[in-house]
PDB file of C-alpha atoms and ligand atoms in Angstrom:
ATOM      1  CA  MET Y  30     -25.970  41.365  69.565  1.00  0.00           C
ATOM      2  CA  ASN Y  31     -23.898  38.583  68.573  1.00  0.00           C
ATOM      3  CA  LEU Y  32     -25.782  34.582  70.034  1.00  0.00           C
ATOM      4  CA  ILE Y  33     -25.004  31.348  69.932  1.00  0.00           C
ATOM      5  CA  LEU Y  34     -27.605  29.316  70.366  1.00  0.00           C
ATOM      6  CA  LEU Y  35     -26.723  26.007  71.855  1.00  0.00           C
ATOM      7  CA  GLY Y  36     -29.087  23.326  73.061  1.00  0.00           C
ATOM      8  CA  ALA Y  37     -29.318  19.923  72.238  1.00  0.00           C
ATOM      9  CA  PRO Y  38     -31.201  17.907  69.409  1.00  0.00           C
ATOM     10  CA  GLY Y  39     -35.321  19.070  69.268  1.00  0.00           C
ATOM     11  CA  ALA Y  40     -34.001  21.875  72.035  1.00  0.00           C
ATOM     12  CA  GLY Y  41     -35.879  24.717  69.512  1.00  0.00           C
ATOM     13  CA  LYS Y  42     -32.806  26.359  68.393  1.00  0.00           C
ATOM     14  CA  GLY Y  43     -33.756  26.521  65.079  1.00  0.00           C
ATOM     15  CA  THR Y  44     -37.276  27.839  66.490  1.00  0.00           C
ATOM     16  CA  GLN Y  45     -35.897  30.894  68.121  1.00  0.00           C
ATOM     17  CA  ALA Y  46     -33.215  31.666  66.124  1.00  0.00           C
ATOM     18  CA  GLU Y  47     -36.285  32.272  63.742  1.00  0.00           C
ATOM     19  CA  LEU Y  48     -37.951  34.298  65.965  1.00  0.00           C
ATOM     20  CA  LEU Y  49     -34.799  36.288  67.203  1.00  0.00           C
ATOM     21  CA  SER Y  50     -34.142  37.135  63.503  1.00  0.00           C
ATOM     22  CA  LYS Y  51     -37.364  39.022  63.285  1.00  0.00           C
ATOM     23  CA  LYS Y  52     -37.801  40.610  66.990  1.00  0.00           C
ATOM     24  CA  LEU Y  53     -33.446  41.764  66.280  1.00  0.00           C
ATOM     25  CA  SER Y  54     -33.566  42.172  62.346  1.00  0.00           C
ATOM     26  CA  ILE Y  55     -30.278  40.227  62.764  1.00  0.00           C
ATOM     27  CA  PRO Y  56     -29.606  37.220  60.392  1.00  0.00           C
ATOM     28  CA  ALA Y  57     -30.051  33.949  61.718  1.00  0.00           C
ATOM     29  CA  ILE Y  58     -27.340  31.025  60.695  1.00  0.00           C
ATOM     30  CA  SER Y  59     -27.659  28.145  60.783  1.00  0.00           C
ATOM     31  CA  THR Y  60     -24.382  25.147  59.613  1.00  0.00           C
ATOM     32  CA  GLY Y  61     -27.400  22.922  59.855  1.00  0.00           C
ATOM     33  CA  ASN Y  62     -30.127  24.748  57.213  1.00  0.00           C
ATOM     34  CA  MET Y  63     -26.831  25.969  55.151  1.00  0.00           C
ATOM     35  CA  LEU Y  64     -25.708  22.508  55.071  1.00  0.00           C
ATOM     36  CA  ARG Y  65     -29.086  20.485  53.910  1.00  0.00           C
ATOM     37  CA  GLU Y  66     -29.231  22.752  51.157  1.00  0.00           C
ATOM     38  CA  ALA Y  67     -26.044  21.882  50.113  1.00  0.00           C
ATOM     39  CA  THR Y  68     -26.958  18.430  50.108  1.00  0.00           C
ATOM     40  CA  ALA Y  69     -30.805  19.476  48.569  1.00  0.00           C
ATOM     41  CA  ASN Y  70     -29.041  21.366  45.533  1.00  0.00           C
ATOM     42  CA  GLY Y  71     -25.762  18.301  45.069  1.00  0.00           C
ATOM     43  CA  THR Y  72     -23.372  20.546  45.128  1.00  0.00           C
ATOM     44  CA  GLU Y  73     -19.268  19.447  46.439  1.00  0.00           C
ATOM     45  CA  LEU Y  74     -19.749  20.079  49.513  1.00  0.00           C
ATOM     46  CA  GLY Y  75     -23.147  18.497  49.740  1.00  0.00           C
ATOM     47  CA  ILE Y  76     -22.331  15.744  48.349  1.00  0.00           C
ATOM     48  CA  ARG Y  77     -19.588  15.662  50.527  1.00  0.00           C
ATOM     49  CA  VAL Y  78     -21.614  15.975  54.299  1.00  0.00           C
ATOM     50  CA  LYS Y  79     -24.560  14.254  53.181  1.00  0.00           C
ATOM     51  CA  LYS Y  80     -23.418  10.309  54.401  1.00  0.00           C
ATOM     52  CA  ILE Y  81     -22.639  11.664  58.287  1.00  0.00           C
ATOM     53  CA  MET Y  82     -25.357  14.247  59.221  1.00  0.00           C
ATOM     54  CA  ASP Y  83     -27.951  11.762  57.397  1.00  0.00           C
ATOM     55  CA  GLU Y  84     -26.097   8.781  60.283  1.00  0.00           C
ATOM     56  CA  GLY Y  85     -26.571  11.775  62.996  1.00  0.00           C
ATOM     57  CA  SER Y  86     -22.966  12.261  63.001  1.00  0.00           C
ATOM     58  CA  LEU Y  87     -20.615  15.643  63.453  1.00  0.00           C
ATOM     59  CA  VAL Y  88     -19.750  17.282  59.898  1.00  0.00           C
ATOM     60  CA  PRO Y  89     -15.945  17.949  59.537  1.00  0.00           C
ATOM     61  CA  ASP Y  90     -14.561  20.876  62.160  1.00  0.00           C
ATOM     62  CA  ASP Y  91     -13.026  22.625  59.140  1.00  0.00           C
ATOM     63  CA  VAL Y  92     -15.684  22.346  56.813  1.00  0.00           C
ATOM     64  CA  ILE Y  93     -17.459  24.060  59.280  1.00  0.00           C
ATOM     65  CA  LEU Y  94     -15.550  26.641  60.187  1.00  0.00           C
ATOM     66  CA  ASP Y  95     -14.805  27.989  56.851  1.00  0.00           C
ATOM     67  CA  ILE Y  96     -18.624  28.060  55.872  1.00  0.00           C
ATOM     68  CA  VAL Y  97     -19.128  30.054  59.315  1.00  0.00           C
ATOM     69  CA  GLU Y  98     -16.201  32.368  58.610  1.00  0.00           C
ATOM     70  CA  GLN Y  99     -17.248  33.307  55.034  1.00  0.00           C
ATOM     71  CA  ARG Y 100     -21.241  33.660  56.307  1.00  0.00           C
ATOM     72  CA  VAL Y 101     -20.352  36.114  59.116  1.00  0.00           C
ATOM     73  CA  SER Y 102     -18.383  37.836  56.604  1.00  0.00           C
ATOM     74  CA  GLN Y 103     -20.851  39.401  54.227  1.00  0.00           C
ATOM     75  CA  PRO Y 104     -22.958  42.873  55.024  1.00  0.00           C
ATOM     76  CA  ASP Y 105     -26.096  41.886  56.284  1.00  0.00           C
ATOM     77  CA  CYS Y 106     -23.970  40.427  59.812  1.00  0.00           C
ATOM     78  CA  ALA Y 107     -22.330  43.590  60.357  1.00  0.00           C
ATOM     79  CA  ARG Y 108     -25.095  44.771  63.505  1.00  0.00           C
ATOM     80  CA  GLY Y 109     -25.025  41.061  64.642  1.00  0.00           C
ATOM     81  CA  TYR Y 110     -26.155  37.562  63.952  1.00  0.00           C
ATOM     82  CA  ILE Y 111     -27.564  34.273  65.739  1.00  0.00           C
ATOM     83  CA  LEU Y 112     -25.073  31.405  65.409  1.00  0.00           C
ATOM     84  CA  ASP Y 113     -27.713  28.393  65.615  1.00  0.00           C
ATOM     85  CA  GLY Y 114     -26.391  24.404  66.069  1.00  0.00           C
ATOM     86  CA  VAL Y 115     -22.316  26.515  65.792  1.00  0.00           C
ATOM     87  CA  PRO Y 116     -20.385  25.767  67.425  1.00  0.00           C
ATOM     88  CA  ARG Y 117     -20.648  22.174  68.288  1.00  0.00           C
ATOM     89  CA  THR Y 118     -16.715  21.126  69.263  1.00  0.00           C
ATOM     90  CA  LEU Y 119     -14.799  22.330  71.808  1.00  0.00           C
ATOM     91  CA  ALA Y 120     -12.066  22.914  68.788  1.00  0.00           C
ATOM     92  CA  GLN Y 121     -15.204  24.779  67.067  1.00  0.00           C
ATOM     93  CA  ALA Y 122     -15.162  27.623  70.440  1.00  0.00           C
ATOM     94  CA  ARG Y 123     -11.363  28.278  69.975  1.00  0.00           C
ATOM     95  CA  SER Y 124     -11.030  28.158  66.546  1.00  0.00           C
ATOM     96  CA  LEU Y 125     -14.216  31.226  66.668  1.00  0.00           C
ATOM     97  CA  LEU Y 126     -12.199  32.850  68.964  1.00  0.00           C
ATOM     98  CA  GLU Y 127      -8.952  32.374  66.483  1.00  0.00           C
ATOM     99  CA  ARG Y 128     -10.510  34.102  63.990  1.00  0.00           C
ATOM    100  CA  GLY Y 129     -11.921  37.293  65.739  1.00  0.00           C
ATOM    101  CA  ILE Y 130     -15.697  36.123  65.233  1.00  0.00           C
ATOM    102  CA  ALA Y 131     -16.958  37.610  68.882  1.00  0.00           C
ATOM    103  CA  ILE Y 132     -19.331  36.667  70.769  1.00  0.00           C
ATOM    104  CA  ASP Y 133     -21.066  38.615  73.318  1.00  0.00           C
ATOM    105  CA  HIS Y 134     -24.085  36.053  74.658  1.00  0.00           C
ATOM    106  CA  VAL Y 135     -24.322  32.537  75.044  1.00  0.00           C
ATOM    107  CA  ILE Y 136     -27.824  31.033  75.442  1.00  0.00           C
ATOM    108  CA  SER Y 137     -28.210  27.762  76.233  1.00  0.00           C
ATOM    109  CA  ILE Y 138     -31.191  26.246  76.232  1.00  0.00           C
ATOM    110  CA  GLU Y 139     -32.468  23.543  78.256  1.00  0.00           C
ATOM    111  CA  ILE Y 140     -34.207  20.199  78.059  1.00  0.00           C
ATOM    112  CA  ASP Y 141     -34.350  16.717  79.217  1.00  0.00           C
ATOM    113  CA  ASP Y 142     -33.257  13.951  76.933  1.00  0.00           C
ATOM    114  CA  ALA Y 143     -37.014  12.310  77.199  1.00  0.00           C
ATOM    115  CA  VAL Y 144     -38.564  16.034  76.232  1.00  0.00           C
ATOM    116  CA  ILE Y 145     -37.202  15.329  72.685  1.00  0.00           C
ATOM    117  CA  GLU Y 146     -38.097  11.971  70.903  1.00  0.00           C
ATOM    118  CA  GLY Y 147     -41.778  13.498  70.769  1.00  0.00           C
ATOM    119  CA  ARG Y 148     -40.395  17.340  69.040  1.00  0.00           C
ATOM    120  CA  MET Y 149     -38.121  15.321  66.475  1.00  0.00           C
ATOM    121  CA  THR Y 150     -41.271  12.764  65.090  1.00  0.00           C
ATOM    122  CA  GLY Y 151     -43.504  15.328  64.640  1.00  0.00           C
ATOM    123  CA  ARG Y 152     -41.371  18.136  63.851  1.00  0.00           C
ATOM    124  CA  ARG Y 153     -41.681  18.827  60.320  1.00  0.00           C
ATOM    125  CA  ILE Y 154     -39.842  22.059  57.842  1.00  0.00           C
ATOM    126  CA  CYS Y 155     -40.764  24.171  55.286  1.00  0.00           C
ATOM    127  CA  SER Y 156     -38.653  22.908  51.667  1.00  0.00           C
ATOM    128  CA  LYS Y 157     -38.656  25.748  50.050  1.00  0.00           C
ATOM    129  CA  CYS Y 158     -37.647  28.583  53.350  1.00  0.00           C
ATOM    130  CA  GLY Y 159     -36.563  26.373  55.869  1.00  0.00           C
ATOM    131  CA  SER Y 160     -39.398  27.259  58.164  1.00  0.00           C
ATOM    132  CA  THR Y 161     -39.621  24.686  61.488  1.00  0.00           C
ATOM    133  CA  TYR Y 162     -43.410  23.656  62.570  1.00  0.00           C
ATOM    134  CA  HIS Y 163     -43.772  21.179  65.028  1.00  0.00           C
ATOM    135  CA  ILE Y 164     -47.601  19.014  64.623  1.00  0.00           C
ATOM    136  CA  ALA Y 165     -48.816  19.521  68.089  1.00  0.00           C
ATOM    137  CA  ALA Y 166     -47.132  22.292  69.209  1.00  0.00           C
ATOM    138  CA  ASN Y 167     -46.705  24.198  66.145  1.00  0.00           C
ATOM    139  CA  PRO Y 168     -48.726  23.360  63.466  1.00  0.00           C
ATOM    140  CA  PRO Y 169     -49.083  25.178  59.691  1.00  0.00           C
ATOM    141  CA  LYS Y 170     -53.276  26.556  59.066  1.00  0.00           C
ATOM    142  CA  ARG Y 171     -52.814  24.222  56.430  1.00  0.00           C
ATOM    143  CA  GLU Y 172     -51.760  20.385  56.584  1.00  0.00           C
ATOM    144  CA  GLY Y 173     -48.356  19.990  54.720  1.00  0.00           C
ATOM    145  CA  VAL Y 174     -47.789  23.777  53.102  1.00  0.00           C
ATOM    146  CA  CYS Y 175     -45.496  26.416  54.765  1.00  0.00           C
ATOM    147  CA  ASP Y 176     -47.149  29.264  55.997  1.00  0.00           C
ATOM    148  CA  ALA Y 177     -44.568  31.937  55.250  1.00  0.00           C
ATOM    149  CA  CYS Y 178     -44.333  30.146  52.004  1.00  0.00           C
ATOM    150  CA  GLY Y 179     -46.628  28.010  50.742  1.00  0.00           C
ATOM    151  CA  GLY Y 180     -43.769  24.961  50.700  1.00  0.00           C
ATOM    152  CA  GLU Y 181     -44.280  21.681  50.664  1.00  0.00           C
ATOM    153  CA  LEU Y 182     -42.832  20.506  54.555  1.00  0.00           C
ATOM    154  CA  TYR Y 183     -41.178  17.246  54.949  1.00  0.00           C
ATOM    155  CA  ILE Y 184     -39.917  14.810  57.295  1.00  0.00           C
ATOM    156  CA  ARG Y 185     -36.029  15.558  58.384  1.00  0.00           C
ATOM    157  CA  LYS Y 186     -33.913  11.920  57.761  1.00  0.00           C
ATOM    158  CA  ASP Y 187     -32.280  12.555  60.792  1.00  0.00           C
ATOM    159  CA  ASP Y 188     -35.501  12.581  62.722  1.00  0.00           C
ATOM    160  CA  ALA Y 189     -35.621   9.136  62.762  1.00  0.00           C
ATOM    161  CA  VAL Y 190     -35.961   7.636  66.482  1.00  0.00           C
ATOM    162  CA  GLU Y 191     -32.591   5.151  66.272  1.00  0.00           C
ATOM    163  CA  THR Y 192     -30.847   8.551  64.203  1.00  0.00           C
ATOM    164  CA  VAL Y 193     -31.736  11.341  66.734  1.00  0.00           C
ATOM    165  CA  ARG Y 194     -30.754   8.801  70.001  1.00  0.00           C
ATOM    166  CA  HIS Y 195     -27.132   9.175  68.525  1.00  0.00           C
ATOM    167  CA  ARG Y 196     -27.297  12.776  68.015  1.00  0.00           C
ATOM    168  CA  LEU Y 197     -28.680  13.494  71.260  1.00  0.00           C
ATOM    169  CA  GLN Y 198     -25.665  10.894  72.333  1.00  0.00           C
ATOM    170  CA  VAL Y 199     -23.068  12.811  70.182  1.00  0.00           C
ATOM    171  CA  TYR Y 200     -23.934  16.457  71.879  1.00  0.00           C
ATOM    172  CA  HIS Y 201     -23.618  14.735  74.926  1.00  0.00           C
ATOM    173  CA  GLU Y 202     -20.087  13.479  74.243  1.00  0.00           C
ATOM    174  CA  GLN Y 203     -18.681  16.767  72.049  1.00  0.00           C
ATOM    175  CA  THR Y 204     -21.094  19.553  72.430  1.00  0.00           C
ATOM    176  CA  GLU Y 205     -22.841  19.786  75.840  1.00  0.00           C
ATOM    177  CA  ILE Y 206     -19.357  20.589  77.322  1.00  0.00           C
ATOM    178  CA  LEU Y 207     -19.047  24.252  75.217  1.00  0.00           C
ATOM    179  CA  LYS Y 208     -21.444  25.371  78.828  1.00  0.00           C
ATOM    180  CA  ASP Y 209     -18.508  25.434  80.660  1.00  0.00           C
ATOM    181  CA  PHE Y 210     -16.473  27.167  77.998  1.00  0.00           C
ATOM    182  CA  TYR Y 211     -18.967  29.230  78.333  1.00  0.00           C
ATOM    183  CA  GLY Y 212     -19.212  29.168  81.838  1.00  0.00           C
ATOM    184  CA  GLN Y 213     -15.379  30.212  81.926  1.00  0.00           C
ATOM    185  CA  LEU Y 214     -16.127  33.041  79.094  1.00  0.00           C
ATOM    186  CA  GLY Y 215     -18.954  35.122  81.555  1.00  0.00           C
ATOM    187  CA  LEU Y 216     -20.751  34.895  78.203  1.00  0.00           C
ATOM    188  CA  LEU Y 217     -23.353  32.090  79.564  1.00  0.00           C
ATOM    189  CA  ARG Y 218     -26.853  32.477  79.479  1.00  0.00           C
ATOM    190  CA  LEU Y 219     -29.672  29.199  81.014  1.00  0.00           C
ATOM    191  CA  VAL Y 220     -32.667  29.265  79.880  1.00  0.00           C
ATOM    192  CA  GLU Y 221     -35.440  26.151  80.180  1.00  0.00           C
ATOM    193  CA  GLY Y 222     -36.516  24.760  77.398  1.00  0.00           C
ATOM    194  CA  ASN Y 223     -39.206  22.579  78.465  1.00  0.00           C
ATOM    195  CA  GLN Y 224     -42.021  25.666  78.567  1.00  0.00           C
ATOM    196  CA  PRO Y 225     -44.422  27.503  74.592  1.00  0.00           C
ATOM    197  CA  ILE Y 226     -42.162  28.150  72.342  1.00  0.00           C
ATOM    198  CA  GLU Y 227     -43.070  31.653  72.961  1.00  0.00           C
ATOM    199  CA  ASP Y 228     -42.685  31.234  76.683  1.00  0.00           C
ATOM    200  CA  ALA Y 229     -39.393  30.570  75.665  1.00  0.00           C
ATOM    201  CA  ASN Y 230     -39.034  33.220  73.403  1.00  0.00           C
ATOM    202  CA  LYS Y 231     -40.032  35.911  76.286  1.00  0.00           C
ATOM    203  CA  ALA Y 232     -37.047  34.308  78.532  1.00  0.00           C
ATOM    204  CA  ILE Y 233     -34.986  34.424  76.578  1.00  0.00           C
ATOM    205  CA  LEU Y 234     -35.146  38.058  75.534  1.00  0.00           C
ATOM    206  CA  ARG Y 235     -35.190  38.888  79.595  1.00  0.00           C
ATOM    207  CA  VAL Y 236     -31.274  37.498  79.652  1.00  0.00           C
ATOM    208  CA  LEU Y 237     -31.093  39.326  76.447  1.00  0.00           C
ATOM    209  CA  GLY Y 238     -32.051  42.813  78.208  1.00  0.00           C
ATOM    210  CA  VAL Y 239     -34.397  43.157  75.305  1.00  0.00           C
ATOM    211  CA  GLN Y 240     -38.396  44.546  75.284  1.00  0.00           C
ATOM    212  CA  ALA Y 241     -40.585  41.375  74.880  1.00  0.00           C
TER     213      ALA Y 241
HETATM  214  P1  AP5 Z  22     -28.695  20.887  62.819  1.00  0.00           P
HETATM  215  O1  AP5 Z  22     -29.953  21.492  62.007  1.00  0.00           O
HETATM  216  O2  AP5 Z  22     -27.848  22.475  63.383  1.00  0.00           O
HETATM  217  O3  AP5 Z  22     -29.527  19.891  64.130  1.00  0.00           O
HETATM  218  P2  AP5 Z  22     -29.720  19.648  65.617  1.00  0.00           P
HETATM  219  O4  AP5 Z  22     -28.628  19.947  66.574  1.00  0.00           O
HETATM  220  O5  AP5 Z  22     -29.618  18.170  65.694  1.00  0.00           O
HETATM  221  O6  AP5 Z  22     -30.654  20.397  66.501  1.00  0.00           O
HETATM  222  P3  AP5 Z  22     -32.158  20.487  65.296  1.00  0.00           P
HETATM  223  O7  AP5 Z  22     -32.267  21.263  64.351  1.00  0.00           O
HETATM  224  O8  AP5 Z  22     -32.303  19.316  65.524  1.00  0.00           O
HETATM  225  O9  AP5 Z  22     -33.233  20.733  66.336  1.00  0.00           O
HETATM  226  P4  AP5 Z  22     -33.475  23.155  67.203  1.00  0.00           P
HETATM  227  O10 AP5 Z  22     -32.651  22.687  68.143  1.00  0.00           O
HETATM  228  O11 AP5 Z  22     -32.926  23.614  66.061  1.00  0.00           O
HETATM  229  O12 AP5 Z  22     -35.399  22.591  67.381  1.00  0.00           O
HETATM  230  P5  AP5 Z  22     -36.302  22.946  66.394  1.00  0.00           P
HETATM  231  O13 AP5 Z  22     -35.857  24.424  66.728  1.00  0.00           O
HETATM  232  O14 AP5 Z  22     -35.800  22.047  65.254  1.00  0.00           O
HETATM  233  O15 AP5 Z  22     -27.806  19.856  62.957  1.00  0.00           O
HETATM  234  C1  AP5 Z  22     -27.595  19.046  61.695  1.00  0.00           C
HETATM  235  C2  AP5 Z  22     -26.745  17.998  61.249  1.00  0.00           C
HETATM  236  O16 AP5 Z  22     -25.902  19.206  60.775  1.00  0.00           O
HETATM  237  C3  AP5 Z  22     -26.188  17.419  62.714  1.00  0.00           C
HETATM  238  O17 AP5 Z  22     -26.022  16.441  62.714  1.00  0.00           O
HETATM  239  C4  AP5 Z  22     -24.957  17.450  61.449  1.00  0.00           C
HETATM  240  O18 AP5 Z  22     -24.351  16.759  61.248  1.00  0.00           O
HETATM  241  C5  AP5 Z  22     -24.480  18.995  61.088  1.00  0.00           C
HETATM  242  N1  AP5 Z  22     -23.998  19.773  61.731  1.00  0.00           N
HETATM  243  C6  AP5 Z  22     -24.632  21.376  61.923  1.00  0.00           C
HETATM  244  N2  AP5 Z  22     -24.139  21.793  62.319  1.00  0.00           N
HETATM  245  C7  AP5 Z  22     -22.849  21.775  62.572  1.00  0.00           C
HETATM  246  C8  AP5 Z  22     -21.798  21.719  63.658  1.00  0.00           C
HETATM  247  N3  AP5 Z  22     -21.428  23.168  64.018  1.00  0.00           N
HETATM  248  N4  AP5 Z  22     -20.542  21.174  63.211  1.00  0.00           N
HETATM  249  C9  AP5 Z  22     -20.737  19.614  62.872  1.00  0.00           C
HETATM  250  N5  AP5 Z  22     -21.711  18.896  62.302  1.00  0.00           N
HETATM  251  C10 AP5 Z  22     -22.680  20.183  62.085  1.00  0.00           C
HETATM  252  O19 AP5 Z  22     -37.585  22.049  67.094  1.00  0.00           O
HETATM  253  C11 AP5 Z  22     -38.091  21.063  66.829  1.00  0.00           C
HETATM  254  C12 AP5 Z  22     -39.332  20.904  67.177  1.00  0.00           C
HETATM  255  O20 AP5 Z  22     -39.680  20.936  68.521  1.00  0.00           O
HETATM  256  C13 AP5 Z  22     -39.432  21.078  65.971  1.00  0.00           C
HETATM  257  O21 AP5 Z  22     -40.605  20.640  65.746  1.00  0.00           O
HETATM  258  C14 AP5 Z  22     -40.663  22.593  66.653  1.00  0.00           C
HETATM  259  O22 AP5 Z  22     -41.403  23.111  65.820  1.00  0.00           O
HETATM  260  C15 AP5 Z  22     -40.766  22.152  68.184  1.00  0.00           C
HETATM  261  N6  AP5 Z  22     -40.838  22.582  69.214  1.00  0.00           N
HETATM  262  C16 AP5 Z  22     -40.142  23.944  69.369  1.00  0.00           C
HETATM  263  N7  AP5 Z  22     -39.419  24.412  70.284  1.00  0.00           N
HETATM  264  C17 AP5 Z  22     -40.733  24.088  70.826  1.00  0.00           C
HETATM  265  C18 AP5 Z  22     -41.301  23.781  72.353  1.00  0.00           C
HETATM  266  N8  AP5 Z  22     -40.736  25.728  73.357  1.00  0.00           N
HETATM  267  N9  AP5 Z  22     -42.484  23.624  72.913  1.00  0.00           N
HETATM  268  C19 AP5 Z  22     -42.668  22.871  71.519  1.00  0.00           C
HETATM  269  N10 AP5 Z  22     -42.201  22.537  70.651  1.00  0.00           N
HETATM  270  C20 AP5 Z  22     -41.035  22.616  70.537  1.00  0.00           C
HETATM  271 MG1   MG Z  23     -32.267  23.178  64.243  1.00  0.00          MG
END
């Protein structure tokens, strides 16, 4: 099963991708996580994209497409994959098709802009394994420490309020149109994102026809 999770910043793409990955035993591929890892490691790619990510703008399409094409060709993607945060522009969506990167379902996690600020200011990320928490909605058992691996939790630089506003604007200007694109291909399913994490997860499994 090859899935795309679409949605605004903070919609819950990463959270749901982690849950679906465990449930369906297929990898979650987050371009945001891959790029953050590159910046943390100071690789050539990381140095190239750091400023763009910190200000909440989009990394050039060709950079993203090369990373994704390389990743989905790995053996662990043979049974399927979950794309989290990609595609993000019409050019990326068209290019996935041209490169033969197949998609079966596109889930758009729907959420009002008004909810997003609270999600972002409360988000905490594991510096070791990338797991996502929220101080109120999904807190770790020990403050500041990842349940899964014991890693230290940090706040993403692009979760600053002004940057979140810019990311939302970028979403509305460049990404939201993908709902039309995939709707016309008959692949789009909408899921309510403004409900508890477990309920949103059940709603996604329902549209995929998978037993919760
Ligand atoms: P990326 O990392 O993809 O960020 P994003 O799309 O802005 O989305 P987020 O990760 O902020 O939100 P999410 O939907 O994953 O929400 P989460 O589950 O964490 O991209 C970062 C940057 O990388 C971009 O700005 C760009 O520069 C670059 N980039 C990446 N991909 C690119 C591409 N394809 N093209 C170009 N550039 C690209 O949830 C948010 C918080 O809410 C968490 O704390 C979570 O615990 C909580 N939460 C989740 N669900 C719920 C719920 N149902 N109820 C209550 N709280 C919830
Ligand atoms: Mg994410």
